[in-house]
Each structure stands twice: as structure tokens, then as C-alpha cells.
Short mmCIF file of C-alpha atoms and ligand atoms in Angstrom, two decimals:
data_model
loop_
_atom_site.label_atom_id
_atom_site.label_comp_id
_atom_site.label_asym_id
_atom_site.label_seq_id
_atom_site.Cartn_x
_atom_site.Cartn_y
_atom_site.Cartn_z
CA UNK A 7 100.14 101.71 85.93
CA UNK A 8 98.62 102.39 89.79
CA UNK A 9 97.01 99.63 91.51
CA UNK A 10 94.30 99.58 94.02
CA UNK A 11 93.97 97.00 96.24
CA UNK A 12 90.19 95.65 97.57
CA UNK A 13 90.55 94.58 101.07
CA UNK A 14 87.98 93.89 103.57
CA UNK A 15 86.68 90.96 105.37
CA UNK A 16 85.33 87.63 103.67
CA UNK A 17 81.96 87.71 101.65
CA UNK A 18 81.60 91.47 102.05
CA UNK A 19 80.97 92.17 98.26
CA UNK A 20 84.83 92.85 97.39
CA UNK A 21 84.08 90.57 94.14
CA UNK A 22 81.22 92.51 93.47
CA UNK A 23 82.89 95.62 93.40
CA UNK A 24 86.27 94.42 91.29
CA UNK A 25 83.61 93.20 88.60
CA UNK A 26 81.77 96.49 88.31
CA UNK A 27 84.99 98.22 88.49
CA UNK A 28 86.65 96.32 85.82
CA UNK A 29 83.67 94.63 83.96
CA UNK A 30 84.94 91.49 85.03
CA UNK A 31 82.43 88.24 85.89
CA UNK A 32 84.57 86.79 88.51
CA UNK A 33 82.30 84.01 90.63
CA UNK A 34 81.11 85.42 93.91
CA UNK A 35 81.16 83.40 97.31
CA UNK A 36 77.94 83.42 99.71
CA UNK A 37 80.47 81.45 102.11
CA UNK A 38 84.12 82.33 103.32
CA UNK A 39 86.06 80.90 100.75
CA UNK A 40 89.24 81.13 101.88
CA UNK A 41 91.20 81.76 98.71
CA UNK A 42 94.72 82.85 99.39
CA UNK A 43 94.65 83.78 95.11
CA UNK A 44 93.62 87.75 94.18
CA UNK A 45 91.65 89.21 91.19
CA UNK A 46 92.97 91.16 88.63
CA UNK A 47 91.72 93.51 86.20
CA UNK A 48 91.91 96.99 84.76
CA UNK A 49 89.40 99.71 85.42
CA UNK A 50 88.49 102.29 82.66
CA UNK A 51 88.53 105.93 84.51
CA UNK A 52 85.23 107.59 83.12
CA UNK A 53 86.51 111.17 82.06
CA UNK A 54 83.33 113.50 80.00
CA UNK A 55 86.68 115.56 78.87
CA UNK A 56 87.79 111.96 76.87
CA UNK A 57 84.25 111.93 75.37
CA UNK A 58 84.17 115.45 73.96
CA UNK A 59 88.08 115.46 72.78
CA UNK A 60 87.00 112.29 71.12
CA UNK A 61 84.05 113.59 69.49
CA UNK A 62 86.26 117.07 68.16
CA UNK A 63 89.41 114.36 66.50
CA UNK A 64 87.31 111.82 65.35
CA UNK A 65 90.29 109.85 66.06
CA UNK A 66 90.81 106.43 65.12
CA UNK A 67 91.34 105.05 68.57
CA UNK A 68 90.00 106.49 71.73
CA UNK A 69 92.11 105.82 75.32
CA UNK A 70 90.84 106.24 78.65
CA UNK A 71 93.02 106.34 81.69
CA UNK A 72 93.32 103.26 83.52
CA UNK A 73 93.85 102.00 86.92
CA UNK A 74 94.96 98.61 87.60
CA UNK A 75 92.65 96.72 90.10
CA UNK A 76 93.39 93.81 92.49
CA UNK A 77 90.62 91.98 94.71
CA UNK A 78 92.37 90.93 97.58
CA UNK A 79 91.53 87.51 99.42
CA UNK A 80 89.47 88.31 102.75
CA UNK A 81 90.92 89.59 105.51
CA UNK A 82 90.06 88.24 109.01
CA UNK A 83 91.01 89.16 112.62
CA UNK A 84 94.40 88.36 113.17
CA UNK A 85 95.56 88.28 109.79
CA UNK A 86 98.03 90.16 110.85
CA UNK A 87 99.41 86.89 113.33
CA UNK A 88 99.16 84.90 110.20
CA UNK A 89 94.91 83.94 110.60
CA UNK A 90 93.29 82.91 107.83
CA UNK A 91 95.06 83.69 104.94
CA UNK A 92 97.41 85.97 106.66
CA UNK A 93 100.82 86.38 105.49
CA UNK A 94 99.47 86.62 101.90
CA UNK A 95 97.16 88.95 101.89
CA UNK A 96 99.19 91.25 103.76
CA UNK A 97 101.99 90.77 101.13
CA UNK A 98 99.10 91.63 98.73
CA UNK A 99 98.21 94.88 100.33
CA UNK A 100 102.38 95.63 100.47
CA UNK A 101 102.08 95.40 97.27
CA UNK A 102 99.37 97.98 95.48
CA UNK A 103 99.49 102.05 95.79
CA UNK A 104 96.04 102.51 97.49
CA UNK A 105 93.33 100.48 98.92
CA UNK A 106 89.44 100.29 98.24
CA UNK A 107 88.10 98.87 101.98
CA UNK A 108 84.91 97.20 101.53
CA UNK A 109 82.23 97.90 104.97
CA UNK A 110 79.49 95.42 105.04
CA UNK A 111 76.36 97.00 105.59
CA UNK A 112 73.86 95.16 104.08
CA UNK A 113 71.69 92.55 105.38
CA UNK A 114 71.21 89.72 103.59
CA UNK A 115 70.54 85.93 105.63
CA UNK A 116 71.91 84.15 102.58
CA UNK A 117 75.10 85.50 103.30
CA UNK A 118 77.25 84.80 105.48
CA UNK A 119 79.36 87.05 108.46
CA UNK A 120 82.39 85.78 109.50
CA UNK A 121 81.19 87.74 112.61
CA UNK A 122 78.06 86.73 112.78
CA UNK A 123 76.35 90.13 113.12
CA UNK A 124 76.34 93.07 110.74
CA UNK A 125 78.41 96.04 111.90
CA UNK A 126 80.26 98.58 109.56
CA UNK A 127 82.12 100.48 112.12
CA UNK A 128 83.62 97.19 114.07
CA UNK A 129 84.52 95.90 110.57
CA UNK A 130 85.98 99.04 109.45
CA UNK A 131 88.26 99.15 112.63
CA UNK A 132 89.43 95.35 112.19
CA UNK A 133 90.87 95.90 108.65
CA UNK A 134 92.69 98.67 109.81
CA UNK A 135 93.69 97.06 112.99
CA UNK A 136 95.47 94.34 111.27
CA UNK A 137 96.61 96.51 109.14
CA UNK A 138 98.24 98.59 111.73
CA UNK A 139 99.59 95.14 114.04
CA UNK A 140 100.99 94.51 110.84
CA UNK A 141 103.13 97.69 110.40
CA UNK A 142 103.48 97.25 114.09
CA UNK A 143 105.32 93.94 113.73
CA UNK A 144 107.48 94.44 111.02
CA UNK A 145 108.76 97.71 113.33
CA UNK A 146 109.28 95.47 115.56
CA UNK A 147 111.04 92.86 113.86
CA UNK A 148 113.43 95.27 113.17
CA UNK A 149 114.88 97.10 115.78
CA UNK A 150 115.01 93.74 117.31
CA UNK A 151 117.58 92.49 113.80
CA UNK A 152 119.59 96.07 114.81
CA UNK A 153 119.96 95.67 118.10
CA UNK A 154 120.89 91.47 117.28
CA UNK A 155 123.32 92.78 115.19
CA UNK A 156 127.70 92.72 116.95
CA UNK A 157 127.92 96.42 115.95
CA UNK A 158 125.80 99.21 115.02
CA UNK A 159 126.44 101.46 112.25
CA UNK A 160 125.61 105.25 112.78
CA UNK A 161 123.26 104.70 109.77
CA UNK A 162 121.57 102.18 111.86
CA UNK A 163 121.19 103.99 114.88
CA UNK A 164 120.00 106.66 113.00
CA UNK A 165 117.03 104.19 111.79
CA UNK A 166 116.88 102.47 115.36
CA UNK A 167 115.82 106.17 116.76
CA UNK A 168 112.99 106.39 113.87
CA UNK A 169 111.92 103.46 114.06
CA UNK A 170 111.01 103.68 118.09
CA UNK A 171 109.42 107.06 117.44
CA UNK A 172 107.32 104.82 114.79
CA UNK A 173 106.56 102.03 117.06
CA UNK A 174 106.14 104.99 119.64
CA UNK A 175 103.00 106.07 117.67
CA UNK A 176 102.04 102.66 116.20
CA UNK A 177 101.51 102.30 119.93
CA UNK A 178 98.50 104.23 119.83
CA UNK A 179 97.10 103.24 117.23
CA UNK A 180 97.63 105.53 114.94
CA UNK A 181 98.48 104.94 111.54
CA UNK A 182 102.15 105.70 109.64
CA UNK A 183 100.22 108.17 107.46
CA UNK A 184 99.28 110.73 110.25
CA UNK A 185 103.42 110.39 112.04
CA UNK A 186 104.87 113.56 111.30
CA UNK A 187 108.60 112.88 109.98
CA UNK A 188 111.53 115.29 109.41
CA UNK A 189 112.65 114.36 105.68
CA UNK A 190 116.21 112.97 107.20
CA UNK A 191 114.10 110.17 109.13
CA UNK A 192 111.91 109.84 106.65
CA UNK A 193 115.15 108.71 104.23
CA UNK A 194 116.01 106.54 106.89
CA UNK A 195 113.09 104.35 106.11
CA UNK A 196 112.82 104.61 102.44
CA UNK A 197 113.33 101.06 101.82
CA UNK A 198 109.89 99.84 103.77
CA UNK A 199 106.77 99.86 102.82
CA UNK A 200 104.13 100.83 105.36
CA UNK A 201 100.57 99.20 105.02
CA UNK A 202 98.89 102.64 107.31
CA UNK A 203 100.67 104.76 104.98
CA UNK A 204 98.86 103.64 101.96
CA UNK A 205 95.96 106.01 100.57
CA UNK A 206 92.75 104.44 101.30
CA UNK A 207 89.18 105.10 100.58
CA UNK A 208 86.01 103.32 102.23
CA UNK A 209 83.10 101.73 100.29
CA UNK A 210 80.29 100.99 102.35
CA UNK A 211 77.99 98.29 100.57
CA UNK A 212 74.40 98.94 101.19
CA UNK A 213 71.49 96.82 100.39
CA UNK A 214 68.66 98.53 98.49
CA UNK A 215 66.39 99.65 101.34
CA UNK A 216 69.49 101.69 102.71
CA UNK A 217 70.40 103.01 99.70
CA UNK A 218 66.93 104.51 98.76
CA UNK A 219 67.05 105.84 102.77
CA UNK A 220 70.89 107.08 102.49
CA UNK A 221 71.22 105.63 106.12
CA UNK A 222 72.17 102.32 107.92
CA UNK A 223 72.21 101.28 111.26
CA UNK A 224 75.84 102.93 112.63
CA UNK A 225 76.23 105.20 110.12
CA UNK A 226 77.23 108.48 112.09
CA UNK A 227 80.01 106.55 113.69
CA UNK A 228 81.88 105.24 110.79
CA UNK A 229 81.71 108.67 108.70
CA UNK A 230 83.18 110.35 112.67
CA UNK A 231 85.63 107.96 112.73
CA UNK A 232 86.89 107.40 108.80
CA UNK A 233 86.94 111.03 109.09
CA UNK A 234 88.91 111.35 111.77
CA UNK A 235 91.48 109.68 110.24
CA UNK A 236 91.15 111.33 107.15
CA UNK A 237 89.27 108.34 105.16
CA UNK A 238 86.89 108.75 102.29
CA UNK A 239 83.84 107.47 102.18
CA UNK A 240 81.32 106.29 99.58
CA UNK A 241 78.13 104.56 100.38
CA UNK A 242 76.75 102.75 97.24
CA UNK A 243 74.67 99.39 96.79
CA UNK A 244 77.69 97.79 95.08
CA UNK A 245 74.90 94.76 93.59
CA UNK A 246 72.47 97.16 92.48
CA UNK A 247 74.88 99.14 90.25
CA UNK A 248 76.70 95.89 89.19
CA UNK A 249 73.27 94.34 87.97
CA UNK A 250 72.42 97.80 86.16
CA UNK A 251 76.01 98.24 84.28
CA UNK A 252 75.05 95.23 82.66
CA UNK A 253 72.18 96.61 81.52
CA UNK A 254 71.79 98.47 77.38
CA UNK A 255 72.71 101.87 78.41
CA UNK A 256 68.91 103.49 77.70
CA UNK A 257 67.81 101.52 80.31
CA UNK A 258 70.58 101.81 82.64
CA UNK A 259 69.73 105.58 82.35
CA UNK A 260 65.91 104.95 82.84
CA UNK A 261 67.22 102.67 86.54
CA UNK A 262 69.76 105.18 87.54
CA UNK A 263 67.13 108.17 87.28
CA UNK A 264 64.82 105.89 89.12
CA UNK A 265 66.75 105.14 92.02
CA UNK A 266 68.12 108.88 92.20
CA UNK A 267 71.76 107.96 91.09
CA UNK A 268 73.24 110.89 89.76
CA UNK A 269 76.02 109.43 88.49
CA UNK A 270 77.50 105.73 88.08
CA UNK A 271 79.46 104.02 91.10
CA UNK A 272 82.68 103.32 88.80
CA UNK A 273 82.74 107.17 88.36
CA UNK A 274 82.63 108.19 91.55
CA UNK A 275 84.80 105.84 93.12
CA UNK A 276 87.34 106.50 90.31
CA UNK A 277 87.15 110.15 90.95
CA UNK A 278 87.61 109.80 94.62
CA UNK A 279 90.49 107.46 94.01
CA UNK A 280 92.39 109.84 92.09
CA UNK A 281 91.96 112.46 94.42
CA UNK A 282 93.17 110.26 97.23
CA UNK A 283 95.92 109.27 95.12
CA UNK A 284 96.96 112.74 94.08
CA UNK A 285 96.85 112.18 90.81
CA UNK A 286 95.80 114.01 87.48
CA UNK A 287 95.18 113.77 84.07
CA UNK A 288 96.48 115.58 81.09
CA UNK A 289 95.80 114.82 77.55
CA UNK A 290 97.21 113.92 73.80
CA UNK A 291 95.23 114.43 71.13
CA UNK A 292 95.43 114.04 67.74
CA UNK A 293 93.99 112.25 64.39
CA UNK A 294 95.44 108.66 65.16
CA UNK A 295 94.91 108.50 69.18
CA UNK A 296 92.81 111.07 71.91
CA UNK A 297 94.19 109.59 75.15
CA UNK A 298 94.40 110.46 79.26
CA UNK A 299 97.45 109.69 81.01
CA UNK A 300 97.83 109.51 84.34
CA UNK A 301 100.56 111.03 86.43
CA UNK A 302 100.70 112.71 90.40
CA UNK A 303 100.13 116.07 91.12
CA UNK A 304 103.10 118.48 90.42
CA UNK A 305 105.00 115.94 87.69
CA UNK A 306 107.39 118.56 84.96
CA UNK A 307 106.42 118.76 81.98
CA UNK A 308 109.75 116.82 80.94
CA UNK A 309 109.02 114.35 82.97
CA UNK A 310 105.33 113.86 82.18
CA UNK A 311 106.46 113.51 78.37
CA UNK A 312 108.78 110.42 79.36
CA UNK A 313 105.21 109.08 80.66
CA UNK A 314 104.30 109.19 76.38
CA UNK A 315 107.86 107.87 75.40
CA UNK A 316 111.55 107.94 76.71
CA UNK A 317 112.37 109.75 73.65
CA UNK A 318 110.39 112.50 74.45
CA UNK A 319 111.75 113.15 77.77
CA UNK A 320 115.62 112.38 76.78
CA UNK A 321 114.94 114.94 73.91
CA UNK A 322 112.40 117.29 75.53
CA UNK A 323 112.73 120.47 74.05
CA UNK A 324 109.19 122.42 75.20
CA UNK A 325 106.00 121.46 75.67
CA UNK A 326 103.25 122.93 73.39
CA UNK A 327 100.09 123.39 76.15
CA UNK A 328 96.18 124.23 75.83
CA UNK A 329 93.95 124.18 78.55
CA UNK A 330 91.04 121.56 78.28
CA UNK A 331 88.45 124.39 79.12
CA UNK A 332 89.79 126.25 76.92
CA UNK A 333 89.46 124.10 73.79
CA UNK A 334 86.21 123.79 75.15
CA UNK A 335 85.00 126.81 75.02
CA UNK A 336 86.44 128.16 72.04
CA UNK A 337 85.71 124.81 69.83
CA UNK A 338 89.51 124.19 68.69
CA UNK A 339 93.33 124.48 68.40
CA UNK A 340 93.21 127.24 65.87
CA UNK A 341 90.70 129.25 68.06
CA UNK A 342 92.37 129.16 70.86
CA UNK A 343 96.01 129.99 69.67
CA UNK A 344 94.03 132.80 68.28
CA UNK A 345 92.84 133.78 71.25
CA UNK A 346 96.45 133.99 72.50
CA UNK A 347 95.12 131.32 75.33
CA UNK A 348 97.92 128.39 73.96
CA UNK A 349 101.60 128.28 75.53
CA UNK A 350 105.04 126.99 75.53
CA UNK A 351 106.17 125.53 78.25
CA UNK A 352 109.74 124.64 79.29
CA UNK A 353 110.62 121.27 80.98
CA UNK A 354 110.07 122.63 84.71
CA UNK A 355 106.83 123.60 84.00
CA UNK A 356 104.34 121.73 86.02
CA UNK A 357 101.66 120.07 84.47
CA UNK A 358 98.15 120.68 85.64
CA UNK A 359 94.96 118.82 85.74
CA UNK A 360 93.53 118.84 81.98
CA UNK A 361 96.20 120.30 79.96
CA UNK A 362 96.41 118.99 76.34
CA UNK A 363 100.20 118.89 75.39
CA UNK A 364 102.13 118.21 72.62
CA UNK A 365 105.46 117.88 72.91
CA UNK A 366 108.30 119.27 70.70
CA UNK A 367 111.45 117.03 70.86
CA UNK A 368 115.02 116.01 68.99
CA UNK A 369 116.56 113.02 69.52
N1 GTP B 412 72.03 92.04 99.43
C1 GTP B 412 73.21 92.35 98.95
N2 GTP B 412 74.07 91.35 98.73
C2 GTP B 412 75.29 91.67 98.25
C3 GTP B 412 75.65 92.99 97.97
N3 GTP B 412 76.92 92.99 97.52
C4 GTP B 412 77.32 91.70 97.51
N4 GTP B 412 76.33 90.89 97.93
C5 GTP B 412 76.36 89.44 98.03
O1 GTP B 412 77.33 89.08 99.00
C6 GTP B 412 77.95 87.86 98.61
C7 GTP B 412 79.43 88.03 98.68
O2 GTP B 412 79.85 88.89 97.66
P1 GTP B 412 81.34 88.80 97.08
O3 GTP B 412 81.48 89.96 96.18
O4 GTP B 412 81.63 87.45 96.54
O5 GTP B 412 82.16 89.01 98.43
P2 GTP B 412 83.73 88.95 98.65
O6 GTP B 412 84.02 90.03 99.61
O7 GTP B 412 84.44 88.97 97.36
O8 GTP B 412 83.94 87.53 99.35
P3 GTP B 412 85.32 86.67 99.51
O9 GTP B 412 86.04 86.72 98.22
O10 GTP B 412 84.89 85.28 99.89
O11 GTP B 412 86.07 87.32 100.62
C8 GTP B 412 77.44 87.51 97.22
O12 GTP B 412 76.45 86.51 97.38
C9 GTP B 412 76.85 88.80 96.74
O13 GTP B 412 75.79 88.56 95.84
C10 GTP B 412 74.71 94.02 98.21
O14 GTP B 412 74.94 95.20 97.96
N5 GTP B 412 73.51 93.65 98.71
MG1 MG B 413 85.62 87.56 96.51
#
């Protein structure tokens, strides 16, 4: 399963988030509490396609897709020279396949700011600064093993001359993600994890007033610069929608219409998630199970069955497929195979975003 790491700094509503995300009640701190311990939960991703496939089967068990979800202890300037909790959070962050960076926005007295004054864009900027000194140091670290080292292998002077050009760019603070790479260096430094490589998406956590104004003090700023390097963002009132998902769902409905929420937080952050994550969906349906499974853009078809079972890629022989609109549309299986619309696939045939498959197999 992916994980998603929440980072930000202390008491910025990271908590708040993982429980809405996961359902979770995990006790939240007013002060910095320096834990050095993380959160962990799963997080259901919402999918309307789930809902209507379940409601055609009638299955006896109904599975979302899921995304594993880990709230990071706070992060504070220099983390990254081993402040506050340092060295374990950062092995934290090594550790997930995307982060979730809470932005403090809101103003709230009872609260406290580890920097005493409530600015989104400086906050965003320190995460990923200590993010970056991070990468920064462990670049460092290492040419400086190499060139310790009596004798230099060509393989190592092959990843001596990437790893300047790295520290080269690192430099300018720029993260690993935007370092263009020819796919020989890149091999070269397969073995290390980068923590400005990692997909991340920004959650700016407004208080009420903002929300209802869609704007906060510095707002322009942090959507120029998360944009400019290629950041999402999503501005929600993390307590708000955390108090209402608790709520019986008629009058969640009744609050969310109220205070113009088209849609619930967990769903859009999901959605944005999985987009920054490349990933997709496709589907298995049937009278036991209806479930999503999760998998990146441009897995085979062989390979996305091994995702079901390691029988059914070892013995792949095709893959039956219908397109979820489709089946939509034309209200079943036998409608649409009718309709000529189903397929067979072989095993290089890549799987897109909604496809229902069964697979055939022999093992
Ligand atoms: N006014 C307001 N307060 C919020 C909001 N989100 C979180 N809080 C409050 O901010 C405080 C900190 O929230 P947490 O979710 O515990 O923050 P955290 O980032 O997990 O904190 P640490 O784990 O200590 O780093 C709590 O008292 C929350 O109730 C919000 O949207 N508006
Ligand atoms: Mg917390």
C-alpha cells in the first residue's frame, strides 16, 4: 500500500487532518509537543464509481481503495541539523511515497506558533528548506565517503560526477524533483532516496472566517510560489470539516451546503493525491467482492493482475476488460458485450483509469 506522509511545523493542525483523513481520534496538542512518535492510519479513497458498481453486484463485501497515512512529528527550523526532533522525522519523511504539507493559516490565540506570528508562505518555505539541507547533506556526506575512500572505482566516479551536478543544483535551492537526469546518472543513484524528489501536495488550514472569504493574509504568494515549483494546493478549514464528518450524514449534507462545500475535504485531497502520485484505479467486480485497486499510471495488464494475486500474473493468460463508463451507460456486462464495447486484452496491454477486468489465468 502507498503512504503519505503529514509534515509541517508543530501545532499546525497535522493531527487534525490524519483524523479526518483516516477517521482516527488521535489527541491534538495546543502546545509543541515534541513527540519524536508518528500516527498511523488508513484512509478510505472516496470513489462514486465504487458506489454505483456496488449498488449493480449487490455484493457481499464492498472495498474501497486505500492509502496508508502517517502524521509525522513537527518539523522545526533546522531539523535538518538535527533541531527538535530532527533526525527522526526526517527518517520518517525517507520513508513514505508522498507528502501532505500542512500551512498554518489560521488564527487562533489559544494556539500556539513556534514562530510566534502567523505566516503561510515563510512556513511553507521552512519545511521545504529543511527538507532540501537535508538532501543537501546526505550529498554531501557522500562524495566526501568517495573521495575518503584509497581508490575509486569507475562506478564511483561515475556517481561522484552526479552527485556534484546534484549538489550543483541543491545549491540553489532547487529541489531533486525539478534536476533533469540522463537515465545512466539517474541509475547511478538508484539506491538513495531523495526527500525533494518526493510528490508533495500543500494543505493550507484556514480558520472559518477565511474559508467563507476564500482568502488569507499572503495568499497570492504561496499559490506563485507552490506553483512555481509545481506544488498543489488545497485550502480547506481542516477543523471545520473534521467536526462535520462526525456529524449523521443528513446533516453533514445540510453544513456542507451551508458553508458552500461542494464536496468533502477527504475527497478532494484524495483525488489530488492520486493525481500527484500518478496513480489510478481499475476495478473487480463480482457477486462476493466490488473492489478498487490501486496501481501507477501505465502498469500491464499482467502486471496489474499480480496486484489481485501472484497466481494471476505467473499464469496470466488475457485480461477480460470493460470500461467503467461504459457499464455505466449501458446498465451491465451483458449489454455491453452486446454492444461489442468489451475486450481482450493481452498482458502488455496497459491498464487505464476505470477499467473493470477480469482476468483469465492457468496455473
Ligand atoms: N481555529 C482553528 N484551529 C485549528 C484548526 N486546525 C487545527 N486547529 C487547532 O490547532 C491545534 C493543533 O492542532 P493539531 O492537529 O494537534 O496540530 P499538529 O500539527 O498535529 O501539532 P503537533 O503534533 O504538536 O505538531 C489544535 O488545538 C486544533 O484544535 C483550524 O482549522 N482552525
Ligand atoms: Mg499532532
Amino acid at each position: 500500500m502507498l503512504a503519505c506522509g503529514i509534515v509541517g511545523l508543530p501545532t499546525v493542525g497535522k493531527t487534525t487532518l490524519f483524523n479526518l483523513l483516516t477517521g482516527a481520534q488521535v489527541q491534538k496538542s495546543q502546545y509543541f509537543s515534541g513527540r519524536v512518535d508518528a500516527n498511523v492510519g488508513i484512509a478510505r479513497v472516496p470513489d462514486n464509481r465504487i458506489d454505483f458498481l456496488s449498488s449493480l453486484y449487490q455484493p457481499k463485501k464492498t472495498t474501497y481503495a486505500q492509502i496508508e497515512v502517517i502524521d509525522l512529528p513537527g518539523l522545526v527550523r533546522g531539523a535538518s541539523e538535527g533541531q527538535g526532533v530532527g533526525n527522526a522525522f526526517l527518517d520518517g519523511v525517507r520513508k513514505v511515497d508522498a507528502l501532505v504539507q500542512v500551512v498554518r493559516a489560521f488564527r487562533n490565540d489559544d494556539v500556539l506558533h513556534v514562530e510566534e506570528s502567523i505566516d503561510p508562505v515563510r512556513d511553507m518555505e521552512t519545511i521545504n528548506f529543511e527538507l532540501l539541507m537535508a538532501d543537501l547533506d546526505f550529498v554531501d556526506k557522500r562524495i566526501s565517503r568517495i573521495r575518503a575512500g584509497k581508490k575509486i572505482t569507475p562506478e564511483q566516479k561515475q556517481e561522484l560526477a552526479v552527485l556534484e551536478k546534484c549538489m550543483a543544483h541543491l545549491e540553489q535551492e532547487q529541489p531533486f524533483s525539478t534536476l533533469a537526469l540522463t537515465e545512466e546518472e539517474r541509475a547511478a543513484l538508484q539506491n538513495y532516496t531523495f526527500l525533494t524528489n518526493k510528490p508533495m501536495l500543500v494543505v493550507v488550514n484556514l480558520d472559518e472566517e477565511q474559508f467563507m472569504a476564500r482568502d488569507y493574509p499572503g495568499r497570492q504568494e504561496l499559490l506563485a510560489s507552490a506553483s512555481a515549483k509545481g506544488l498543489s494546493v488545497i485550502e480547506l478549514c481542516v477543523e471545520i470539516e473534521e467536526e462535520i464528518s462526525l456529524l449523521e450524514p443528513a446533516d453533514r449534507d445540510m453544513f456542507f451546503a451551508e458553508l458552500g462545500i461542494s464536496e468533502p475535504a477527504i475527497n478532494r485531497v484524495m483525488r489530488v493525491a492520486y493525481e500527484t502520485l500518478g496513480l489510478i484505479s481499475f476495478f473487480t467486480v463480482g457477486s462476493d467482492e466490488v473492489k478498487a485497486w490501486t496501481i501507477r499510471k501505465g502498469t500491464t495488464a499482467k502486471k496489474a493482475a499480480g496486484e489481485i494475486h501472484s497466481d494471476l500474473e505467473r499464469g496470466f493468460i488475457r485480461a477480460e476488460v470493460i470500461k467503467y463508463d461504459d457499464l455505466e451507460t449501458l446498465g451491465s456486462e451483458a449489454q455491453v458485450k452486446a454492444a461489442g464495447k468489451a475486450s481482450l486484452e493481452g498482458k502488455d496491454y496497459v491498464v487505464q483509469d476505470g477499467d473493470i477486468l477480469h482476468i483469465r489465468f492457468n496455473v
